[in-house]
CSV table of C-alpha atoms in Angstrom, one decimal:
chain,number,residue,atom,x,y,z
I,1,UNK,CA,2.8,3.0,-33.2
I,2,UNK,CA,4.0,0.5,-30.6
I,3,UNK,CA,4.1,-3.1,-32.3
I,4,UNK,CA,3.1,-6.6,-31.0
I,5,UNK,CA,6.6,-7.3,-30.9
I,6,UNK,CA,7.8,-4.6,-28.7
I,7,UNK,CA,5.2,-5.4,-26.2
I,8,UNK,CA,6.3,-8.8,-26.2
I,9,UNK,CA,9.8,-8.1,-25.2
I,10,UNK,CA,8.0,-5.9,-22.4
I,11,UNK,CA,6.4,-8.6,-21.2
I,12,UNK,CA,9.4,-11.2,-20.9
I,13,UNK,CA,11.3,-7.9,-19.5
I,14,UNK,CA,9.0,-8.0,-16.7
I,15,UNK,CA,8.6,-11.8,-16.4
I,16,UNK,CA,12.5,-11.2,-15.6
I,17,UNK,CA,12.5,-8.6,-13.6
I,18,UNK,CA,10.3,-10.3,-11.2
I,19,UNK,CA,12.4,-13.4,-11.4
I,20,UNK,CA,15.3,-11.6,-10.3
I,21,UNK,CA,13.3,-10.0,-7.4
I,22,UNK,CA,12.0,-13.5,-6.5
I,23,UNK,CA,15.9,-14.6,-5.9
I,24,UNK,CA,16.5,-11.7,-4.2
I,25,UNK,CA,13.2,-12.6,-1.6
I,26,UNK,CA,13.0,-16.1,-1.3
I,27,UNK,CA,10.2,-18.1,-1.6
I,28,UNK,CA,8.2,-17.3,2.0
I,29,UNK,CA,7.9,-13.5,0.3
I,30,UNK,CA,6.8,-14.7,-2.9
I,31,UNK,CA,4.1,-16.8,-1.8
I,32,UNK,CA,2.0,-13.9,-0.8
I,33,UNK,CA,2.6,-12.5,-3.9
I,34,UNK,CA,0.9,-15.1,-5.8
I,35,UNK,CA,-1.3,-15.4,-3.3
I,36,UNK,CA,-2.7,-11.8,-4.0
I,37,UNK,CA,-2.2,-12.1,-8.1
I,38,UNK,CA,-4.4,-15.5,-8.1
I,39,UNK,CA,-7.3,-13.9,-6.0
I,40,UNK,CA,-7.3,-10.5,-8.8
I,41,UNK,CA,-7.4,-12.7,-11.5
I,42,UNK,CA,-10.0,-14.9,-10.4
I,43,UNK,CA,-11.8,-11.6,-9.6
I,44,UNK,CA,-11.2,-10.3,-13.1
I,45,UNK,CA,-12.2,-13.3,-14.7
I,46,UNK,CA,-15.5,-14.2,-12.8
I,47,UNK,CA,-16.5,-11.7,-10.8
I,48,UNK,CA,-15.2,-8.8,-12.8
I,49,UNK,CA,-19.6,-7.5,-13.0
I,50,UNK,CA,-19.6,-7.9,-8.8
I,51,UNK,CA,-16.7,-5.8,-8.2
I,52,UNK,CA,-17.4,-2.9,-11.1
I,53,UNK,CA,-21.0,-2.8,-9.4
I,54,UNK,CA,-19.5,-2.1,-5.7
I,55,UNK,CA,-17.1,0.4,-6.2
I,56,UNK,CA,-19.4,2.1,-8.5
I,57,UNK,CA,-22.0,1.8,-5.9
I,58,UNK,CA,-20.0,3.2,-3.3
I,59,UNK,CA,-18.8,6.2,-4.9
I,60,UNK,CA,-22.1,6.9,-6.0
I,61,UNK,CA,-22.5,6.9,-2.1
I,62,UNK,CA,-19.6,8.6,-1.2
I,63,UNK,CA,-20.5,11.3,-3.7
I,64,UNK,CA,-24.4,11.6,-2.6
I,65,UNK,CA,-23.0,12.1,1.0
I,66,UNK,CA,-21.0,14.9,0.5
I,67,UNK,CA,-23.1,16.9,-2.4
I,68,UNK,CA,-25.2,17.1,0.6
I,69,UNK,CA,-27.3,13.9,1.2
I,70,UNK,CA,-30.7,13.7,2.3
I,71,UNK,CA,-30.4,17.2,3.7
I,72,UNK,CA,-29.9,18.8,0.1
I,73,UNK,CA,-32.6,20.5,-1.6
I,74,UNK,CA,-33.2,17.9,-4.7
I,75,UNK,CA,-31.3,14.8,-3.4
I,76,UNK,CA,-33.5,12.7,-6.1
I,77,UNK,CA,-32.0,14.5,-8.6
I,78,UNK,CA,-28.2,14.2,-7.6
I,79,UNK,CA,-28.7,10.7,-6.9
I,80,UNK,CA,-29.8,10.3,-10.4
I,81,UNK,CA,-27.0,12.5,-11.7
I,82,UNK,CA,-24.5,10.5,-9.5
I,83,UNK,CA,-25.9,7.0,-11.4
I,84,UNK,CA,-25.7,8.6,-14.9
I,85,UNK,CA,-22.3,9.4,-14.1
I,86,UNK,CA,-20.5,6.1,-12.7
I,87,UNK,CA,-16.7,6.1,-11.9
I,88,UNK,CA,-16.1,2.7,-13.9
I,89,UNK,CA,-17.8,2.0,-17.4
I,90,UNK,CA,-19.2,-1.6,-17.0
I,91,UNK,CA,-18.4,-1.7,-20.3
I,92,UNK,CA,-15.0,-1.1,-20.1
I,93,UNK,CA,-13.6,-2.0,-16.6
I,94,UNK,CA,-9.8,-2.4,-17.4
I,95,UNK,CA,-8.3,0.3,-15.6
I,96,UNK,CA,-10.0,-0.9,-12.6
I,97,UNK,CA,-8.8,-4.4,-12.9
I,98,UNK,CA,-5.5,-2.9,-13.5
I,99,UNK,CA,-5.1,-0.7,-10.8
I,100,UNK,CA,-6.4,-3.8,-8.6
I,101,UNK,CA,-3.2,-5.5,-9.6
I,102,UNK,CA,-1.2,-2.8,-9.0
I,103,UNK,CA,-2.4,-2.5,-5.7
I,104,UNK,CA,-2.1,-6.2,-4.9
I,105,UNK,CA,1.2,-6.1,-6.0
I,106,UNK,CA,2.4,-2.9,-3.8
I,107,UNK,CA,0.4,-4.4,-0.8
I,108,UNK,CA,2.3,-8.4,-1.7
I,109,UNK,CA,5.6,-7.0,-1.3
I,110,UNK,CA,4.9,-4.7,1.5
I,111,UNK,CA,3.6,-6.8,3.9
I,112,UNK,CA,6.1,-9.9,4.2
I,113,UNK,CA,8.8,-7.7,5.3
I,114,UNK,CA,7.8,-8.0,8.9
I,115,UNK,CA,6.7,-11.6,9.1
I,116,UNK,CA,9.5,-13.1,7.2
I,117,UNK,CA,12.4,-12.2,9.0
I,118,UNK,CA,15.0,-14.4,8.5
I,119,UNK,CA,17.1,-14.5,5.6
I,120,UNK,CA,16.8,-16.8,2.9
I,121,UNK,CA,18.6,-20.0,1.9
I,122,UNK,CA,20.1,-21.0,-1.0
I,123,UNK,CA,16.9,-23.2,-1.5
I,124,UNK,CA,14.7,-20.7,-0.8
I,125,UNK,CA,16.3,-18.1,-3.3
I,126,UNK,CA,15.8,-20.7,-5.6
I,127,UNK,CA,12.6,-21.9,-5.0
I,128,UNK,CA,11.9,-17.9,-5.1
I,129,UNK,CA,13.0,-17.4,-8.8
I,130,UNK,CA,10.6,-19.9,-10.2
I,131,UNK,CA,7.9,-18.3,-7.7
I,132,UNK,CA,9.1,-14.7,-8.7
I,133,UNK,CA,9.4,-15.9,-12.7
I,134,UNK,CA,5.2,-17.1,-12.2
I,135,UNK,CA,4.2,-13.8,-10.7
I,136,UNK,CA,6.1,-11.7,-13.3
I,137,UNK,CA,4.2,-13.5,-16.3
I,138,UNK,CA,0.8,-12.6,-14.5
I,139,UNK,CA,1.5,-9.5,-14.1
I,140,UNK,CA,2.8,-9.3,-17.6
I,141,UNK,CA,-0.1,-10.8,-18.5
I,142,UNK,CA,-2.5,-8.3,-16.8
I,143,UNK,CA,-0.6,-5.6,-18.2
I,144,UNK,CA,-0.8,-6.3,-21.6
I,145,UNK,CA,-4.4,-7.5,-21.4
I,146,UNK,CA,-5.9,-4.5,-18.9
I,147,UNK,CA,-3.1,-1.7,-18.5
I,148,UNK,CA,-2.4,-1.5,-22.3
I,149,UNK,CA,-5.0,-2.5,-24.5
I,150,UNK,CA,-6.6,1.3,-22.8
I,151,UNK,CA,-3.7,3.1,-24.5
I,152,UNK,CA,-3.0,1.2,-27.7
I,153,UNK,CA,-6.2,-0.6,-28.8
I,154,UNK,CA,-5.7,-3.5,-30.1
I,155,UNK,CA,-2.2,-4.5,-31.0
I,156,UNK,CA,-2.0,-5.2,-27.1
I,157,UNK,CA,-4.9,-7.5,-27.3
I,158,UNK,CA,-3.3,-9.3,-29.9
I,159,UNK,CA,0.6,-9.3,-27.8
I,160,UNK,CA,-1.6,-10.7,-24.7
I,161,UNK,CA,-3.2,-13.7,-26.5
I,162,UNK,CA,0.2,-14.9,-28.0
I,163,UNK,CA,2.1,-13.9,-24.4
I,164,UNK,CA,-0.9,-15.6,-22.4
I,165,UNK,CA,-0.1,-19.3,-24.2
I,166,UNK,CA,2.3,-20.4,-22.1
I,167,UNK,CA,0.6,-19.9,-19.3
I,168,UNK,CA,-0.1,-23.9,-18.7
I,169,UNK,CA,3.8,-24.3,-19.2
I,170,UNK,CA,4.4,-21.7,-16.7
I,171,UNK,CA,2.2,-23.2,-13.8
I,172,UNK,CA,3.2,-26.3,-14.8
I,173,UNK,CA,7.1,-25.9,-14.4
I,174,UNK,CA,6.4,-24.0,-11.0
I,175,UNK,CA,4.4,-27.2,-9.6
I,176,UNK,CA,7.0,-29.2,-10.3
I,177,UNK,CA,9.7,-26.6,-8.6
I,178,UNK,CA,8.0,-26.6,-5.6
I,179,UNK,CA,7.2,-30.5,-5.6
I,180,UNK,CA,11.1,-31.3,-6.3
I,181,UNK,CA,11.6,-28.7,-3.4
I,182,UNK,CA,9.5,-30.2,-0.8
I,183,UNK,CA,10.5,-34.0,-1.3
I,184,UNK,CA,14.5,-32.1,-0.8
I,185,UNK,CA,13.0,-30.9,2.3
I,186,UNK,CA,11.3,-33.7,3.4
I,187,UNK,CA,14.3,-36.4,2.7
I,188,UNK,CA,16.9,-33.7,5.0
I,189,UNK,CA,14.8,-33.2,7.9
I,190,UNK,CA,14.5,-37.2,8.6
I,191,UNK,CA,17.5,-37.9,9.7
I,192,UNK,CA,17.7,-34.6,12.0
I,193,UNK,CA,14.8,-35.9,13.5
I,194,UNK,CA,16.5,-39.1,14.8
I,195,UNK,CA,19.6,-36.9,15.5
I,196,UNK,CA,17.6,-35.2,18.1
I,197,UNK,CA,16.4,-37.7,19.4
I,198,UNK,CA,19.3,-39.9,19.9
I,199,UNK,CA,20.6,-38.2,23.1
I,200,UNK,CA,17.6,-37.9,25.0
I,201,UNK,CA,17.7,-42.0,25.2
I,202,UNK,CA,21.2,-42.0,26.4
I,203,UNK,CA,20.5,-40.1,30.1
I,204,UNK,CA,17.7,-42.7,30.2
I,205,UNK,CA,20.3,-46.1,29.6
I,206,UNK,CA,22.2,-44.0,32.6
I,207,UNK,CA,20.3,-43.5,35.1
I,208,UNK,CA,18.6,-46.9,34.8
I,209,UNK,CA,22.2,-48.2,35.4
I,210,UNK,CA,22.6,-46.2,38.2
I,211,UNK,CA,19.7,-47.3,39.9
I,212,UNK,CA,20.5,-51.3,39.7
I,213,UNK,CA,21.2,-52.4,43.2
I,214,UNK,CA,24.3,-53.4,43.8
I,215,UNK,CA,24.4,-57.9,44.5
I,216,UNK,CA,26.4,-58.7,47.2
């Protein structure tokens, strides 16, 4: 039997992995990773009933249409067969909500590769580890709280309520990363700004000599 404490270190193994990714990525890629992990989880924590009830409702659609539809000989009774028989028990919708993160996560780190093209800088990559250490500990998180709990019962329940109180600390520490990083940004591009400006005065001052008439 898999213990609290193994799945522990699997989380903090992940929250790593993730980190390491996030150097690797910078933190333009990582964005729309959190981006895409904060819209699941406020789907799996308040609209969890909405989104169980439309994909049940469309495969009940989906398989009404091809046992035949209207145009089958009892479609009342398939249609009632298809509802006693829905793909996600409301009553237990945590492989849904898992494989929702997983998709997000896929479709995250897919699709930044061809809007962010440039490499990143040393900034960035840093910026990108605390970003990439954030979305590691939510997926941890979801893991241990909708992919596991399926397969183990309740010793991953217990793992995800002591891994899920440092959530605060995490967000927390990320604000302040990316507040730290944008005053640094901020303070540099100032005086590059008055750089660039400086020589478009200085044709200006010369031609405005040029044109002073000469006094006799």
């Amino acid at each position: 039997m898999v213990t609290a404490e193994a799945l522990l270190a699997l989380g903090v193994v992940v929250t790593i992995a993730f980190a390491v990714i996030g150097l690797a990525r910078g933190w333009r890629r990582e964005a729309w990773t959190l981006g895409a992990l904060v819209v699941v989880w406020l789907l799996a924590l308040v609209a969890n009933g909405a989104v169980v009830s439309l994909v049940n409702g469309a495969g009940r659609l989906l398989g009404f249409v091809l046992a035949g539809g209207l145009a089958a000989r009892d479609s009342d009774a398939i249609w009632r067969d298809l509802a006693a028989r829905p793909l996600v028990d409301p009553a237990r919708p945590e492989l849904l909500i898992a494989a929702l993160f997983a998709v997000a996560v896929v479709a995250s780190y897919i699709a930044p590769a061809a809007r962010v093209g440039r490499e990143p800088r040393f900034g960035d990559r840093f910026v990108g580890l605390a970003m990439g250490c954030v979305n590691g500990y939510l997926v941890a998180c979801a893991l241990l709280k909708y992919g596991v709990p399926t397969a183990l019962g309740t010793g991953a329940r217990v793992a995800a309520d002591l891994f899920g109180r440092f959530a605060a600390l995490a967000l927390v520490v990320a604000i302040a990363v990316l507040a730290v990083y944008a005053w640094l940004n901020l303070r540099h591009a100032r005086p590059s700004t008055s750089r660039r400006a400086s020589p478009q005065r200085a044709p200006a001052r010369a031609s405005s000599r040029r044109r002073r008439p000469r006094q006799s």
